[in-house]
Amino acid sequence: MWTPTTREQHRRPSQRYQTDMTDREWQVIEPLLPDPKTAGRPRRWPMREILNAIFYVMRGGIAWRLLPADFPPWSTVYRWFALLRDGAWFERINHALVMTDRQRVGRDASPSAAILDSQSVKTTEAGGPRGYDAAKKVMGRKRHALVDTDGRALLVEPHRADIQDRDGGRPLLAASRRPFPFIETVFADSGYAGDRVAHATAIAVEIVRKSPDQIGFAVHPRRWVVERFFAWIGRNRRLAKDFEATLNSARAFLYAASVMLLIRRLAKAS
């Protein structure tokens, strides 16, 4: 809940836009970005401005062509976004930042437990893969997220909304074995019950069920952590719906939102 105290804690004094990275935030992410090429035309625009522009698009939910004139040209920003997206750079940066932030608070770099859940969002006329989630009555896509017990995004994966949770969660668990090999337990809701998820990997899947006498909303142990993650990334208006024509772009923005959270947290702690 926002209060005058929390607003002051999270206030970002800036001479330009609230999405611009501070010097400390840039120091956190700069070593993780691709190095300049030794041959060919040198870079005309600094990478800091490129990332500022990508974060501006994500937070404001605007079209690329609507970038303000004090950013690099929109075509340059989009070209860099496509390069970072196709090279899985957002995923790599997120992986490095997750491990760094866990070590900062005295935890092992790789988690041993995680929480799995999904979020259904509508798509737009941009097209691309989509489906109908009959349970949520949403035509669009699902965002599957695997987070650690503090809410840091380990893996995120968008897909059509008509894919059931147990079918969408299985490949995500399998994909987690290489970047996070020490996960032993995953907490999930009853949508992931059954042999498909339980036998997908060696990870033990613990189902956190509702209380039989529950009426209305209630906070469930473990499961609320991933819901909080979805609320965090929902502050970015580009993620209010799935505006992307491709799943690759949708995935890149999800990881970019996680990266923004982590660099701000690490910079503030430093």
mmCIF file of C-alpha atoms in Angstrom:
data_model
loop_
_atom_site.group_PDB
_atom_site.id
_atom_site.type_symbol
_atom_site.label_atom_id
_atom_site.label_comp_id
_atom_site.label_asym_id
_atom_site.label_seq_id
_atom_site.Cartn_x
_atom_site.Cartn_y
_atom_site.Cartn_z
ATOM 1 C CA MET A 1 0.000 0.000 0.000
ATOM 2 C CA TRP A 2 1.321 3.421 -0.964
ATOM 3 C CA THR A 3 1.760 5.839 1.931
ATOM 4 C CA PRO A 4 3.679 9.128 2.169
ATOM 5 C CA THR A 5 6.533 7.176 3.774
ATOM 6 C CA THR A 6 6.761 4.505 1.086
ATOM 7 C CA ARG A 7 6.398 7.083 -1.675
ATOM 8 C CA GLU A 8 9.372 8.942 -0.274
ATOM 9 C CA GLN A 9 11.378 5.714 -0.046
ATOM 10 C CA HIS A 10 10.743 4.876 -3.686
ATOM 11 C CA ARG A 11 10.906 8.419 -5.058
ATOM 12 C CA ARG A 12 13.287 8.734 -7.990
ATOM 13 C CA PRO A 13 14.500 12.323 -8.368
ATOM 14 C CA SER A 14 15.505 12.746 -11.978
ATOM 15 C CA GLN A 15 16.143 15.595 -14.356
ATOM 16 C CA ARG A 16 14.303 13.828 -17.138
ATOM 17 C CA TYR A 17 12.146 10.653 -16.828
ATOM 18 C CA GLN A 18 11.388 8.392 -13.889
ATOM 19 C CA THR A 19 12.482 5.353 -15.920
ATOM 20 C CA ASP A 20 16.000 6.696 -16.484
ATOM 21 C CA MET A 21 18.649 4.678 -14.699
ATOM 22 C CA THR A 22 20.670 6.325 -11.981
ATOM 23 C CA ASP A 23 24.457 6.113 -11.971
ATOM 24 C CA ARG A 24 24.338 3.295 -9.401
ATOM 25 C CA GLU A 25 21.801 1.338 -11.445
ATOM 26 C CA TRP A 26 23.926 1.729 -14.562
ATOM 27 C CA GLN A 27 26.956 0.419 -12.670
ATOM 28 C CA VAL A 28 24.954 -2.697 -11.778
ATOM 29 C CA ILE A 29 23.878 -3.578 -15.315
ATOM 30 C CA GLU A 30 26.727 -2.238 -17.452
ATOM 31 C CA PRO A 31 29.093 -5.238 -16.974
ATOM 32 C CA LEU A 32 26.305 -7.622 -18.072
ATOM 33 C CA LEU A 33 25.621 -5.991 -21.451
ATOM 34 C CA PRO A 34 27.181 -7.125 -24.758
ATOM 35 C CA ASP A 35 30.618 -5.661 -25.450
ATOM 36 C CA PRO A 36 31.112 -3.318 -28.422
ATOM 37 C CA LYS A 37 32.312 -5.030 -31.572
ATOM 38 C CA THR A 38 35.979 -4.590 -32.404
ATOM 39 C CA ALA A 39 35.259 -4.227 -36.126
ATOM 40 C CA GLY A 40 32.671 -2.314 -38.091
ATOM 41 C CA ARG A 41 31.009 1.012 -37.430
ATOM 42 C CA PRO A 42 31.320 2.197 -33.816
ATOM 43 C CA ARG A 43 28.219 2.709 -31.736
ATOM 44 C CA ARG A 44 26.644 6.114 -32.213
ATOM 45 C CA TRP A 45 24.342 5.981 -29.202
ATOM 46 C CA PRO A 46 25.351 4.933 -25.665
ATOM 47 C CA MET A 47 23.808 1.724 -24.372
ATOM 48 C CA ARG A 48 22.583 3.540 -21.291
ATOM 49 C CA GLU A 49 20.295 5.673 -23.453
ATOM 50 C CA ILE A 50 19.127 2.620 -25.385
ATOM 51 C CA LEU A 51 18.092 0.858 -22.175
ATOM 52 C CA ASN A 52 16.490 4.029 -20.830
ATOM 53 C CA ALA A 53 14.360 4.169 -23.951
ATOM 54 C CA ILE A 54 13.363 0.481 -23.709
ATOM 55 C CA PHE A 55 12.363 0.938 -20.071
ATOM 56 C CA TYR A 56 10.407 4.079 -21.037
ATOM 57 C CA VAL A 57 8.429 2.122 -23.645
ATOM 58 C CA MET A 58 7.774 -0.692 -21.183
ATOM 59 C CA ARG A 59 6.726 1.490 -18.267
ATOM 60 C CA GLY A 60 4.651 3.934 -20.318
ATOM 61 C CA GLY A 61 3.055 1.351 -22.583
ATOM 62 C CA ILE A 62 3.684 3.469 -25.679
ATOM 63 C CA ALA A 63 4.414 2.496 -29.276
ATOM 64 C CA TRP A 64 8.029 2.551 -30.422
ATOM 65 C CA ARG A 65 7.313 5.398 -32.836
ATOM 66 C CA LEU A 66 6.059 7.579 -29.963
ATOM 67 C CA LEU A 67 9.413 7.773 -28.185
ATOM 68 C CA PRO A 68 10.285 11.370 -27.236
ATOM 69 C CA ALA A 69 12.820 13.162 -29.390
ATOM 70 C CA ASP A 70 15.474 13.289 -26.639
ATOM 71 C CA PHE A 71 15.915 9.512 -26.891
ATOM 72 C CA PRO A 72 17.788 7.850 -29.741
ATOM 73 C CA PRO A 73 15.663 7.314 -32.899
ATOM 74 C CA TRP A 74 12.895 4.766 -32.342
ATOM 75 C CA SER A 75 14.247 2.574 -35.148
ATOM 76 C CA THR A 76 17.634 2.401 -33.388
ATOM 77 C CA VAL A 77 16.023 1.577 -30.042
ATOM 78 C CA TYR A 78 13.851 -1.128 -31.569
ATOM 79 C CA ARG A 79 16.791 -2.626 -33.452
ATOM 80 C CA TRP A 80 18.707 -2.917 -30.175
ATOM 81 C CA PHE A 81 15.654 -4.366 -28.442
ATOM 82 C CA ALA A 82 15.419 -7.001 -31.188
ATOM 83 C CA LEU A 83 19.122 -7.821 -30.854
ATOM 84 C CA LEU A 84 18.860 -8.178 -27.069
ATOM 85 C CA ARG A 85 15.661 -10.206 -27.475
ATOM 86 C CA ASP A 86 16.997 -12.598 -30.116
ATOM 87 C CA GLY A 87 20.269 -13.071 -28.236
ATOM 88 C CA ALA A 88 18.411 -13.886 -24.989
ATOM 89 C CA TRP A 89 20.292 -11.065 -23.269
ATOM 90 C CA PHE A 90 17.413 -10.123 -20.997
ATOM 91 C CA GLU A 91 17.274 -13.720 -19.771
ATOM 92 C CA ARG A 92 21.032 -13.808 -19.152
ATOM 93 C CA ILE A 93 21.043 -10.497 -17.321
ATOM 94 C CA ASN A 94 18.086 -11.565 -15.175
ATOM 95 C CA HIS A 95 19.834 -14.813 -14.267
ATOM 96 C CA ALA A 96 22.981 -12.981 -13.166
ATOM 97 C CA LEU A 97 21.048 -10.364 -11.193
ATOM 98 C CA VAL A 98 18.940 -12.987 -9.408
ATOM 99 C CA MET A 99 22.045 -14.784 -8.175
ATOM 100 C CA THR A 100 23.696 -11.499 -7.158
ATOM 101 C CA ASP A 101 20.646 -10.324 -5.224
ATOM 102 C CA ARG A 102 20.265 -13.659 -3.447
ATOM 103 C CA GLN A 103 23.894 -13.549 -2.344
ATOM 104 C CA ARG A 104 23.415 -9.960 -1.182
ATOM 105 C CA VAL A 105 20.860 -11.091 1.407
ATOM 106 C CA GLY A 106 22.982 -14.034 2.529
ATOM 107 C CA ARG A 107 21.303 -16.812 0.552
ATOM 108 C CA ASP A 108 22.743 -19.383 -1.856
ATOM 109 C CA ALA A 109 23.025 -18.101 -5.404
ATOM 110 C CA SER A 110 20.843 -20.903 -6.764
ATOM 111 C CA PRO A 111 17.539 -21.523 -4.950
ATOM 112 C CA SER A 112 16.389 -24.875 -3.604
ATOM 113 C CA ALA A 113 12.662 -23.999 -3.621
ATOM 114 C CA ALA A 114 10.419 -22.061 -5.996
ATOM 115 C CA ILE A 115 6.773 -21.158 -6.638
ATOM 116 C CA LEU A 116 4.954 -21.754 -9.917
ATOM 117 C CA ASP A 117 1.854 -20.002 -11.211
ATOM 118 C CA SER A 118 0.347 -18.386 -14.301
ATOM 119 C CA GLN A 119 -1.447 -15.186 -15.245
ATOM 120 C CA SER A 120 -3.897 -14.819 -18.144
ATOM 121 C CA VAL A 121 -3.940 -11.519 -20.036
ATOM 122 C CA LYS A 122 -5.772 -10.281 -23.092
ATOM 123 C CA THR A 123 -4.067 -9.718 -26.423
ATOM 124 C CA THR A 124 -4.738 -7.001 -28.986
ATOM 125 C CA GLU A 125 -5.167 -6.677 -32.728
ATOM 126 C CA ALA A 126 -1.381 -7.035 -33.079
ATOM 127 C CA GLY A 127 -2.049 -10.748 -33.634
ATOM 128 C CA GLY A 128 0.219 -13.637 -32.863
ATOM 129 C CA PRO A 129 -0.484 -16.844 -30.924
ATOM 130 C CA ARG A 130 -3.473 -16.655 -28.589
ATOM 131 C CA GLY A 131 -6.219 -18.830 -27.150
ATOM 132 C CA TYR A 132 -9.231 -18.798 -24.835
ATOM 133 C CA ASP A 133 -8.796 -19.461 -21.138
ATOM 134 C CA ALA A 134 -12.197 -20.895 -20.211
ATOM 135 C CA ALA A 135 -11.529 -20.693 -16.467
ATOM 136 C CA LYS A 136 -10.642 -16.989 -16.489
ATOM 137 C CA LYS A 137 -12.803 -16.182 -19.545
ATOM 138 C CA VAL A 138 -9.875 -14.433 -21.225
ATOM 139 C CA MET A 139 -8.940 -14.509 -24.891
ATOM 140 C CA GLY A 140 -5.208 -14.024 -25.062
ATOM 141 C CA ARG A 141 -2.080 -15.512 -23.546
ATOM 142 C CA LYS A 142 -0.821 -16.954 -20.289
ATOM 143 C CA ARG A 143 2.355 -15.912 -18.549
ATOM 144 C CA HIS A 144 3.908 -18.756 -16.630
ATOM 145 C CA ALA A 145 6.335 -17.669 -13.922
ATOM 146 C CA LEU A 146 8.702 -19.590 -11.684
ATOM 147 C CA VAL A 147 9.939 -17.412 -8.808
ATOM 148 C CA ASP A 148 12.064 -18.047 -5.749
ATOM 149 C CA THR A 149 10.648 -17.774 -2.248
ATOM 150 C CA ASP A 150 11.368 -14.020 -2.158
ATOM 151 C CA GLY A 151 9.608 -13.348 -5.474
ATOM 152 C CA ARG A 152 12.560 -13.006 -7.844
ATOM 153 C CA ALA A 153 11.748 -14.227 -11.333
ATOM 154 C CA LEU A 154 13.716 -17.357 -12.199
ATOM 155 C CA LEU A 155 11.935 -18.225 -15.441
ATOM 156 C CA VAL A 156 8.992 -16.688 -17.288
ATOM 157 C CA GLU A 157 7.308 -18.076 -20.381
ATOM 158 C CA PRO A 158 4.310 -16.752 -22.367
ATOM 159 C CA HIS A 159 2.079 -19.053 -24.406
ATOM 160 C CA ARG A 160 -1.498 -19.352 -25.642
ATOM 161 C CA ALA A 161 -4.116 -19.024 -22.906
ATOM 162 C CA ASP A 162 -5.907 -22.219 -23.943
ATOM 163 C CA ILE A 163 -2.982 -24.325 -22.712
ATOM 164 C CA GLN A 164 -3.808 -25.783 -19.296
ATOM 165 C CA ASP A 165 -1.598 -24.946 -16.330
ATOM 166 C CA ARG A 166 -0.413 -28.521 -15.948
ATOM 167 C CA ASP A 167 0.642 -28.580 -19.620
ATOM 168 C CA GLY A 168 2.323 -25.174 -19.491
ATOM 169 C CA GLY A 169 4.083 -25.780 -16.194
ATOM 170 C CA ARG A 170 5.736 -29.037 -17.239
ATOM 171 C CA PRO A 171 8.139 -27.537 -19.842
ATOM 172 C CA LEU A 172 8.943 -24.655 -17.491
ATOM 173 C CA LEU A 173 10.057 -27.073 -14.787
ATOM 174 C CA ALA A 174 12.125 -28.993 -17.313
ATOM 175 C CA ALA A 175 13.748 -25.770 -18.533
ATOM 176 C CA SER A 176 14.707 -24.821 -14.964
ATOM 177 C CA ARG A 177 17.041 -27.779 -14.494
ATOM 178 C CA ARG A 178 19.961 -26.210 -16.346
ATOM 179 C CA PRO A 179 20.009 -22.608 -14.998
ATOM 180 C CA PHE A 180 18.807 -23.582 -11.500
ATOM 181 C CA PRO A 181 19.847 -27.214 -10.956
ATOM 182 C CA PHE A 182 19.447 -27.180 -7.145
ATOM 183 C CA ILE A 183 15.688 -26.618 -7.033
ATOM 184 C CA GLU A 184 14.229 -29.505 -5.050
ATOM 185 C CA THR A 185 10.689 -28.333 -4.261
ATOM 186 C CA VAL A 186 8.143 -26.263 -6.172
ATOM 187 C CA PHE A 187 4.936 -24.952 -4.585
ATOM 188 C CA ALA A 188 1.889 -24.608 -6.834
ATOM 189 C CA ASP A 189 -1.901 -24.441 -6.742
ATOM 190 C CA SER A 190 -4.309 -27.271 -7.540
ATOM 191 C CA GLY A 191 -4.181 -26.480 -11.255
ATOM 192 C CA TYR A 192 -0.829 -28.271 -11.319
ATOM 193 C CA ALA A 193 -2.019 -31.404 -9.531
ATOM 194 C CA GLY A 194 -1.547 -34.713 -11.324
ATOM 195 C CA ASP A 195 1.149 -36.905 -12.763
ATOM 196 C CA ARG A 196 1.986 -34.654 -15.717
ATOM 197 C CA VAL A 197 3.672 -32.072 -13.519
ATOM 198 C CA ALA A 198 4.682 -34.348 -10.651
ATOM 199 C CA HIS A 199 6.655 -36.654 -12.955
ATOM 200 C CA ALA A 200 7.962 -34.007 -15.347
ATOM 201 C CA THR A 201 11.286 -33.721 -13.491
ATOM 202 C CA ALA A 202 12.932 -34.844 -10.272
ATOM 203 C CA ILE A 203 11.553 -31.713 -8.581
ATOM 204 C CA ALA A 204 8.971 -32.421 -5.877
ATOM 205 C CA VAL A 205 5.755 -30.492 -6.601
ATOM 206 C CA GLU A 206 3.850 -29.541 -3.442
ATOM 207 C CA ILE A 207 0.249 -28.486 -4.009
ATOM 208 C CA VAL A 208 -0.944 -25.669 -1.731
ATOM 209 C CA ARG A 209 -4.702 -26.163 -1.569
ATOM 210 C CA LYS A 210 -7.459 -23.891 -0.367
ATOM 211 C CA SER A 211 -8.975 -24.434 3.039
ATOM 212 C CA PRO A 212 -12.227 -26.429 2.746
ATOM 213 C CA ASP A 213 -14.156 -23.761 4.663
ATOM 214 C CA GLN A 214 -12.650 -20.791 2.826
ATOM 215 C CA ILE A 215 -15.128 -18.111 1.763
ATOM 216 C CA GLY A 216 -13.949 -15.268 -0.445
ATOM 217 C CA PHE A 217 -10.339 -14.171 -0.805
ATOM 218 C CA ALA A 218 -7.588 -15.539 1.409
ATOM 219 C CA VAL A 219 -3.804 -15.337 1.313
ATOM 220 C CA HIS A 220 -2.270 -18.790 0.923
ATOM 221 C CA PRO A 221 1.188 -19.748 2.167
ATOM 222 C CA ARG A 222 3.883 -19.589 -0.520
ATOM 223 C CA ARG A 223 1.445 -18.943 -3.372
ATOM 224 C CA TRP A 224 1.089 -15.234 -2.572
ATOM 225 C CA VAL A 225 4.751 -14.658 -3.456
ATOM 226 C CA VAL A 226 4.265 -15.288 -7.176
ATOM 227 C CA GLU A 227 1.072 -13.218 -7.150
ATOM 228 C CA ARG A 228 3.103 -10.342 -5.746
ATOM 229 C CA PHE A 229 5.582 -10.752 -8.599
ATOM 230 C CA PHE A 230 2.767 -10.408 -11.131
ATOM 231 C CA ALA A 231 1.651 -7.252 -9.311
ATOM 232 C CA TRP A 232 5.183 -5.856 -9.445
ATOM 233 C CA ILE A 233 5.581 -6.293 -13.194
ATOM 234 C CA GLY A 234 1.994 -5.089 -13.706
ATOM 235 C CA ARG A 235 3.180 -1.567 -12.895
ATOM 236 C CA ASN A 236 4.528 -1.517 -16.464
ATOM 237 C CA ARG A 237 1.717 -0.455 -18.754
ATOM 238 C CA ARG A 238 3.204 -2.360 -21.684
ATOM 239 C CA LEU A 239 2.334 -5.501 -19.698
ATOM 240 C CA ALA A 240 -1.251 -4.500 -18.860
ATOM 241 C CA LYS A 241 -2.156 -6.582 -21.909
ATOM 242 C CA ASP A 242 0.014 -8.610 -24.235
ATOM 243 C CA PHE A 243 0.566 -6.106 -27.032
ATOM 244 C CA GLU A 244 3.295 -8.120 -28.760
ATOM 245 C CA ALA A 245 2.874 -9.869 -32.088
ATOM 246 C CA THR A 246 5.401 -12.574 -31.177
ATOM 247 C CA LEU A 247 6.017 -14.692 -28.099
ATOM 248 C CA ASN A 248 9.703 -13.783 -28.232
ATOM 249 C CA SER A 249 8.940 -10.083 -27.765
ATOM 250 C CA ALA A 250 6.435 -10.868 -25.010
ATOM 251 C CA ARG A 251 9.059 -12.959 -23.215
ATOM 252 C CA ALA A 252 11.702 -10.236 -23.603
ATOM 253 C CA PHE A 253 9.483 -7.596 -21.992
ATOM 254 C CA LEU A 254 8.701 -9.913 -19.073
ATOM 255 C CA TYR A 255 12.386 -10.439 -18.377
ATOM 256 C CA ALA A 256 13.075 -6.718 -18.905
ATOM 257 C CA ALA A 257 10.502 -5.923 -16.213
ATOM 258 C CA SER A 258 12.256 -8.310 -13.841
ATOM 259 C CA VAL A 259 15.632 -6.776 -14.701
ATOM 260 C CA MET A 260 14.318 -3.295 -13.900
ATOM 261 C CA LEU A 261 13.152 -4.484 -10.477
ATOM 262 C CA LEU A 262 16.453 -6.143 -9.659
ATOM 263 C CA ILE A 263 18.793 -3.354 -10.739
ATOM 264 C CA ARG A 264 16.824 -0.861 -8.656
ATOM 265 C CA ARG A 265 16.915 -3.160 -5.649
ATOM 266 C CA LEU A 266 20.636 -3.811 -5.959
ATOM 267 C CA ALA A 267 21.465 -0.152 -6.568
ATOM 268 C CA LYS A 268 19.431 0.935 -3.563
ATOM 269 C CA ALA A 269 21.114 -1.644 -1.355
ATOM 270 C CA SER A 270 24.568 -0.467 -2.443
#
